[in-house]
XYZ file of C-alpha atoms in Angstrom:
135
model
C 12.907 -12.896 14.805
C 12.611 -14.267 11.249
C 11.357 -12.024 8.470
C 8.148 -12.780 6.615
C 8.108 -13.404 2.879
C 5.912 -11.256 0.609
C 3.518 -14.186 0.316
C 3.269 -14.517 4.105
C 2.573 -10.789 4.466
C -0.075 -10.969 1.741
C -1.737 -13.953 3.456
C -2.282 -12.067 6.716
C -5.978 -11.305 6.921
C -7.821 -8.624 8.824
C -6.634 -5.288 10.080
C -3.178 -4.786 11.580
C -4.589 -4.095 15.055
C -6.381 -7.455 14.965
C -3.130 -9.449 14.612
C -1.491 -11.100 17.611
C 1.408 -9.165 19.188
C 4.029 -11.638 17.900
C 2.748 -11.457 14.335
C 2.582 -7.641 14.545
C 6.209 -7.485 15.669
C 7.360 -9.879 12.931
C 5.359 -7.925 10.351
C 6.903 -4.600 11.418
C 10.439 -6.059 11.495
C 9.918 -7.421 7.982
C 8.684 -4.088 6.648
C 11.586 -2.265 8.300
C 14.082 -4.720 6.806
C 12.553 -4.178 3.370
C 12.757 -0.410 3.782
C 16.373 -0.569 4.989
C 17.356 -2.776 2.060
C 16.422 -0.128 -0.498
C 19.022 2.276 -1.780
C 17.368 5.703 -1.707
C 20.405 7.397 -3.238
C 20.186 5.322 -6.438
C 18.194 6.558 -9.426
C 14.631 5.329 -9.744
C 12.558 4.892 -12.888
C 8.903 4.113 -13.399
C 7.024 2.092 -15.961
C 3.646 3.037 -14.475
C 1.157 4.757 -16.722
C -0.276 8.039 -15.507
C -3.912 8.912 -14.946
C -6.719 7.774 -12.700
C -7.119 4.090 -11.939
C -10.251 2.262 -10.873
C -9.170 -1.402 -10.585
C -9.158 -2.967 -7.122
C -5.962 -4.897 -7.971
C -3.425 -2.052 -7.900
C -0.246 -4.014 -8.590
C 0.962 -7.598 -8.606
C 4.058 -8.596 -6.660
C 7.173 -7.085 -8.220
C 10.602 -8.024 -6.807
C 12.127 -5.094 -8.713
C 9.869 -2.503 -7.005
C 11.785 -0.194 -4.721
C 9.106 2.383 -4.005
C 5.478 3.109 -4.745
C 3.135 6.031 -4.285
C -0.672 5.999 -4.170
C -3.189 8.793 -3.622
C -6.952 8.547 -3.227
C -8.876 10.734 -5.692
C -12.423 10.135 -4.473
C -14.559 11.937 -1.901
C -14.687 8.846 0.345
C -12.205 6.565 2.080
C -10.062 4.126 0.117
C -8.861 0.975 1.896
C -5.347 -0.260 0.993
C -4.062 -3.774 1.607
C -0.499 -5.063 1.309
C -1.716 -8.173 -0.499
C -4.686 -9.180 -2.618
C -8.392 -8.922 -1.917
C -8.729 -5.651 0.022
C -12.159 -4.996 1.508
C -13.607 -2.420 3.889
C -12.937 -4.878 6.720
C -9.696 -6.492 5.461
C -7.094 -3.787 4.880
C -3.883 -2.295 6.305
C -4.293 1.461 5.671
C -7.278 3.744 5.189
C -6.575 6.609 2.789
C -8.526 9.766 3.590
C -11.205 11.102 1.271
C -10.144 13.578 -1.393
C -12.442 16.577 -1.864
C -10.514 19.704 -2.892
C -13.733 21.734 -3.200
C -14.589 20.761 0.386
C -11.083 21.497 1.666
C -10.241 17.832 2.269
C -7.105 16.464 0.607
C -5.821 12.911 0.596
C -2.064 13.011 1.092
C -0.158 10.565 -1.107
C 1.170 7.469 0.638
C 4.742 6.621 -0.339
C 6.335 3.346 0.728
C 9.850 2.056 0.131
C 10.827 -1.579 -0.155
C 7.486 -3.395 -0.246
C 7.491 -5.786 -3.230
C 4.286 -7.784 -2.683
C 0.843 -7.380 -4.248
C -1.183 -4.231 -3.524
C -4.974 -3.971 -3.609
C -7.604 -1.391 -2.701
C -11.305 -1.318 -1.881
C -13.500 1.771 -2.181
C -15.993 2.712 0.502
C -18.664 2.390 -2.209
C -18.868 2.192 -6.002
C -15.585 2.191 -7.922
C -12.173 3.156 -6.612
C -10.458 6.269 -7.981
C -6.744 6.764 -7.319
C -3.373 7.512 -8.850
C -0.489 5.060 -8.500
C 3.180 5.079 -9.469
C 5.669 2.241 -9.002
C 9.417 2.906 -9.031
C 12.087 0.336 -9.821
């Protein structure tokens, strides 16, 4: 089964469960190949700035990216898309709400090997999250 390019992954629209079985399998094989191609034992550095972010465009495609981490910081869901243009109906992962005072914590999502664009969409208002990219 051929792997998908970052552009092909980014062009997939809709939720993962909505894709046809063949596309799902190709997508998963591609992501696994990207993960396996990283060298976790090598040193990683980051050029990401710290602090809260609110932009819906998290990161552009970066062929040098080896890992990234993102964590929702808002008391509502945050929708993450491996590609551009995330919406509440066009996303790949839903990050849980983050409300420490209410006992609800959003665990950080850490992904190795994905080098394409990353975007988010808040459930309402502006997004609020932290992001770090490692090269």
